[in-house]
Short mmCIF file of C-alpha atoms in Angstrom, two decimals:
data_model
loop_
_atom_site.label_atom_id
_atom_site.label_comp_id
_atom_site.label_asym_id
_atom_site.label_seq_id
_atom_site.Cartn_x
_atom_site.Cartn_y
_atom_site.Cartn_z
CA MET Y 1 -0.18 -0.14 -0.27
CA PRO Y 2 2.21 3.53 -1.35
CA THR Y 3 1.90 6.34 0.60
CA PRO Y 4 2.41 9.48 -0.99
CA HIS Y 5 6.08 9.72 0.50
CA ASN Y 6 6.63 5.92 0.04
CA ASN Y 7 6.64 3.18 -2.73
CA ALA Y 8 7.07 0.70 -0.44
CA GLU Y 9 3.76 -2.07 -0.30
CA ILE Y 10 2.33 -3.52 2.97
CA GLY Y 11 5.51 -6.87 4.06
CA ASP Y 12 8.67 -4.46 2.40
CA ILE Y 13 9.67 -3.36 5.33
CA ALA Y 14 11.10 -4.85 8.07
CA PRO Y 15 10.03 -4.14 11.56
CA VAL Y 16 12.70 -1.94 13.09
CA VAL Y 17 13.95 0.82 10.98
CA ILE Y 18 17.47 2.32 11.48
CA MET Y 19 16.76 6.31 10.76
CA PRO Y 20 19.39 8.56 9.39
CA GLY Y 21 18.24 12.10 8.71
CA ASP Y 22 20.32 11.69 5.15
CA PRO Y 23 18.75 9.60 2.48
CA LEU Y 24 22.75 8.62 1.21
CA ARG Y 25 23.01 7.76 5.27
CA ALA Y 26 20.96 5.14 4.53
CA LYS Y 27 22.17 4.19 1.20
CA PHE Y 28 25.61 4.19 1.96
CA ILE Y 29 24.67 1.38 5.63
CA ALA Y 30 22.03 -0.67 3.44
CA GLU Y 31 25.16 -0.35 0.59
CA ASN Y 32 28.64 -1.27 3.09
CA TYR Y 33 25.75 -3.03 5.94
CA LEU Y 34 23.47 -5.39 5.00
CA GLU Y 35 23.36 -8.14 3.32
CA LYS Y 36 21.30 -8.10 -0.30
CA PRO Y 37 19.48 -4.81 0.37
CA VAL Y 38 16.22 -3.77 -1.68
CA CYS Y 39 15.86 -0.55 -2.22
CA TYR Y 40 12.37 0.03 -1.39
CA ASN Y 41 11.78 3.41 -1.91
CA GLU Y 42 13.15 6.44 -3.82
CA VAL Y 43 9.71 9.10 -3.57
CA ARG Y 44 11.54 12.36 -3.53
CA GLY Y 45 15.22 10.79 -2.88
CA MET Y 46 14.63 9.15 0.40
CA TYR Y 47 15.97 5.72 0.04
CA GLY Y 48 14.64 2.88 2.14
CA TYR Y 49 15.88 -0.28 1.55
CA THR Y 50 15.36 -3.68 3.66
CA GLY Y 51 18.00 -6.24 3.51
CA THR Y 52 19.61 -8.28 6.38
CA TYR Y 53 22.52 -8.15 9.51
CA LYS Y 54 23.40 -11.04 10.42
CA GLY Y 55 20.42 -13.26 9.43
CA LYS Y 56 17.98 -10.78 10.77
CA ARG Y 57 16.11 -8.80 8.37
CA ILE Y 58 16.53 -5.26 9.03
CA SER Y 59 15.33 -1.88 7.22
CA VAL Y 60 17.13 1.79 6.82
CA GLN Y 61 15.63 4.55 5.59
CA GLY Y 62 15.89 8.65 5.37
CA SER Y 63 13.39 10.33 7.48
CA GLY Y 64 14.73 14.63 6.26
CA MET Y 65 15.63 17.39 7.83
CA GLY Y 66 13.43 18.29 10.77
CA ILE Y 67 10.46 17.31 13.12
CA PRO Y 68 8.03 17.97 9.78
CA SER Y 69 10.09 15.48 8.03
CA MET Y 70 10.23 12.89 10.04
CA SER Y 71 6.87 12.87 10.97
CA ILE Y 72 5.44 12.43 8.15
CA TYR Y 73 7.54 9.34 7.43
CA SER Y 74 7.73 7.76 11.19
CA TRP Y 75 3.92 8.09 11.51
CA GLU Y 76 3.16 6.12 7.59
CA LEU Y 77 5.74 3.59 9.40
CA PHE Y 78 4.48 3.13 12.47
CA ASN Y 79 0.88 3.36 11.39
CA ILE Y 80 0.38 2.21 7.65
CA TYR Y 81 3.75 -0.37 7.48
CA ASP Y 82 3.20 -1.34 11.16
CA VAL Y 83 7.33 -1.03 12.03
CA GLN Y 84 7.55 -2.05 15.56
CA THR Y 85 10.77 0.36 16.39
CA ILE Y 86 12.62 3.08 14.75
CA ILE Y 87 16.15 3.70 15.95
CA ARG Y 88 17.13 6.83 14.60
CA THR Y 89 20.77 7.75 13.54
CA GLY Y 90 21.64 11.58 13.67
CA THR Y 91 23.85 14.25 14.19
CA ALA Y 92 23.77 16.15 16.54
CA GLY Y 93 25.68 19.82 18.12
CA ALA Y 94 26.93 19.44 21.44
CA ILE Y 95 26.38 22.03 23.84
CA ALA Y 96 27.51 20.20 27.30
CA ASP Y 97 30.79 20.88 28.44
CA ASN Y 98 31.70 17.65 28.50
CA VAL Y 99 30.30 16.19 25.66
CA ASN Y 100 32.63 16.20 22.50
CA LEU Y 101 33.23 16.25 19.10
CA ARG Y 102 32.29 12.66 17.44
CA ASP Y 103 30.72 11.24 20.72
CA ILE Y 104 27.90 9.07 21.03
CA ILE Y 105 24.51 11.14 22.70
CA ILE Y 106 21.82 8.72 23.24
CA ALA Y 107 18.79 10.27 23.66
CA MET Y 108 16.96 9.35 26.21
CA SER Y 109 14.50 12.61 25.74
CA ALA Y 110 13.61 15.62 23.82
CA SER Y 111 12.58 19.02 24.74
CA THR Y 112 11.49 20.94 22.17
CA ASN Y 113 10.19 24.41 20.70
CA SER Y 114 8.08 23.28 18.59
CA ALA Y 115 4.11 22.33 18.80
CA TYR Y 116 3.52 19.10 17.33
CA ALA Y 117 2.43 17.63 20.61
CA THR Y 118 -0.58 20.81 20.39
CA GLN Y 119 -2.42 18.04 18.24
CA TYR Y 120 -3.27 15.82 21.10
CA ASN Y 121 -4.46 18.98 23.32
CA LEU Y 122 -3.13 17.80 26.08
CA ALA Y 123 -3.88 19.44 29.73
CA GLY Y 124 0.08 20.29 29.93
CA THR Y 125 3.49 20.26 29.01
CA TYR Y 126 4.66 16.83 27.03
CA ALA Y 127 7.39 14.90 27.51
CA PRO Y 128 9.09 12.63 24.68
CA THR Y 129 10.93 10.32 26.18
CA ALA Y 130 13.19 6.89 24.49
CA SER Y 131 11.50 3.72 24.49
CA TRP Y 132 13.39 1.76 27.43
CA LYS Y 133 14.01 -1.75 25.73
CA PRO Y 134 16.29 0.14 23.13
CA LEU Y 135 17.41 2.01 25.26
CA SER Y 136 19.34 -0.25 27.18
CA GLU Y 137 20.29 -2.32 24.69
CA ALA Y 138 22.23 0.80 23.05
CA VAL Y 139 23.36 1.59 26.63
CA ARG Y 140 24.46 -2.10 27.05
CA ILE Y 141 26.34 -2.77 23.08
CA THR Y 142 27.39 1.10 23.75
CA GLU Y 143 29.79 0.25 26.85
CA SER Y 144 30.96 -2.69 25.64
CA LYS Y 145 32.47 -1.18 22.85
CA ASN Y 146 34.62 0.85 25.37
CA ILE Y 147 33.89 4.05 23.31
CA PRO Y 148 33.18 8.31 25.00
CA TYR Y 149 29.19 7.91 25.29
CA HIS Y 150 26.25 10.24 26.81
CA VAL Y 151 23.10 9.27 27.72
CA GLY Y 152 19.96 12.15 29.03
CA ASN Y 153 18.32 15.35 27.79
CA ILE Y 154 18.58 16.74 24.26
CA PHE Y 155 16.88 19.96 21.99
CA SER Y 156 14.84 19.27 19.43
CA SER Y 157 15.23 22.57 17.30
CA ASP Y 158 12.64 23.53 14.43
CA THR Y 159 14.69 26.23 13.26
CA PHE Y 160 19.03 26.10 12.30
CA TYR Y 161 19.16 28.98 11.80
CA ASN Y 162 18.03 30.84 14.89
CA ASP Y 163 17.84 34.52 15.64
CA SER Y 164 18.23 34.60 19.28
CA ASP Y 165 21.24 32.76 20.87
CA ASN Y 166 19.73 30.88 23.65
CA LEU Y 167 21.67 27.69 23.83
CA SER Y 168 23.50 28.90 26.76
CA GLU Y 169 20.05 28.45 28.44
CA TRP Y 170 19.48 24.59 27.45
CA GLN Y 171 22.93 24.10 28.62
CA LYS Y 172 22.01 25.33 32.06
CA MET Y 173 19.47 23.04 32.24
CA GLY Y 174 21.91 20.13 31.43
CA VAL Y 175 21.11 19.13 27.98
CA LEU Y 176 23.30 17.12 26.44
CA GLY Y 177 23.43 18.73 22.56
CA ILE Y 178 20.24 19.93 19.61
CA GLU Y 179 19.67 18.91 16.68
CA MET Y 180 16.42 19.07 15.21
CA GLU Y 181 13.81 15.39 14.55
CA THR Y 182 13.50 13.70 18.19
CA ALA Y 183 11.11 14.90 19.48
CA GLY Y 184 9.02 14.26 17.30
CA LEU Y 185 9.55 10.86 16.43
CA TYR Y 186 9.03 9.97 19.76
CA MET Y 187 6.10 11.26 19.64
CA ASN Y 188 4.85 9.73 17.13
CA ALA Y 189 6.24 6.43 18.85
CA SER Y 190 3.84 6.83 22.03
CA ARG Y 191 1.13 8.38 19.86
CA SER Y 192 1.12 4.74 17.56
CA GLY Y 193 2.05 2.88 21.01
CA LYS Y 194 5.07 1.64 18.55
CA ASN Y 195 8.71 2.09 20.67
CA ALA Y 196 11.43 4.58 19.50
CA LEU Y 197 15.49 5.70 20.31
CA CYS Y 198 18.26 8.50 19.06
CA ILE Y 199 21.10 7.78 19.04
CA LEU Y 200 23.27 10.70 18.12
CA THR Y 201 27.27 11.17 16.59
CA VAL Y 202 28.05 14.89 17.46
CA SER Y 203 28.86 16.76 14.49
CA ASP Y 204 29.93 20.05 16.04
CA CYS Y 205 30.42 22.16 19.33
CA PRO Y 206 28.78 25.13 18.39
CA LEU Y 207 30.35 26.30 21.48
CA LYS Y 208 33.51 25.85 21.10
CA ASN Y 209 33.46 26.36 18.02
CA LEU Y 210 34.28 23.33 16.51
CA SER Y 211 32.85 20.80 13.72
CA THR Y 212 32.92 18.09 11.61
CA THR Y 213 33.21 17.72 7.34
CA ALA Y 214 30.01 16.96 5.64
CA GLU Y 215 31.85 13.97 3.70
CA GLU Y 216 32.33 12.86 8.11
CA ARG Y 217 29.03 13.19 8.52
CA GLN Y 218 27.29 11.82 5.41
CA SER Y 219 29.87 8.21 6.26
CA GLY Y 220 32.31 8.39 8.32
CA PHE Y 221 30.28 8.15 11.91
CA ARG Y 222 30.20 4.63 11.61
CA THR Y 223 29.76 3.65 15.29
CA MET Y 224 26.73 5.13 15.64
CA MET Y 225 25.66 2.93 12.74
CA GLU Y 226 26.36 -0.02 14.57
CA ILE Y 227 25.22 0.49 17.52
CA ALA Y 228 22.09 1.28 15.96
CA LEU Y 229 22.47 -1.92 13.08
CA GLU Y 230 23.50 -4.11 16.60
CA THR Y 231 20.27 -2.87 18.74
CA GLY Y 232 18.24 -3.28 15.90
CA ILE Y 233 18.77 -7.45 15.73
CA ASN Y 234 18.45 -7.55 18.99
CA LEU Y 235 14.83 -6.10 19.88
#
């Protein structure tokens, strides 16, 4: 049953989807990690593939940039294609003093300035949160690799270019880093009764004026990809 944004038929997509923002990163993961990957979607260049990883069927698909794009694709995966778990693999700007370039952030929760939750008519402020099972599994796998990682709150911003410089205010609240998609993913998962997790690599440190290259962001953050894949096959 194709949607306006996805060519896949029911059954083409695995129960677990690894979801980078960049569709070229999805293509890279499929071509370098999956066995016999089959492309199920090319609509709007948002590549999606299904193959196997260490014998278990798994899919990978791009989400695009921002909560609106992530929310469209993740909603369809959860509600049309019956995907059970989405693991976002993305990049973040570190704002906590102890988080450094190329560190791993596992997002336990995602603060946001987005109005996405207003659709639910809640009498309060919703706290978008990761699902425990993939979160705990990702932490276990990351610890086994003996690499620097952090678990905590991130900030999903609706803007990349922002006239107000308020990152230091989020830093004061213990927020680890900033990105643009996770809050929408976590809300869609909760509303659908499904599971979601976000694993990020620190691509820049805006408060320290440090950054990685576009090429490295597309294909160089293999540790994050491997943590996500190992988590996905153990769910």
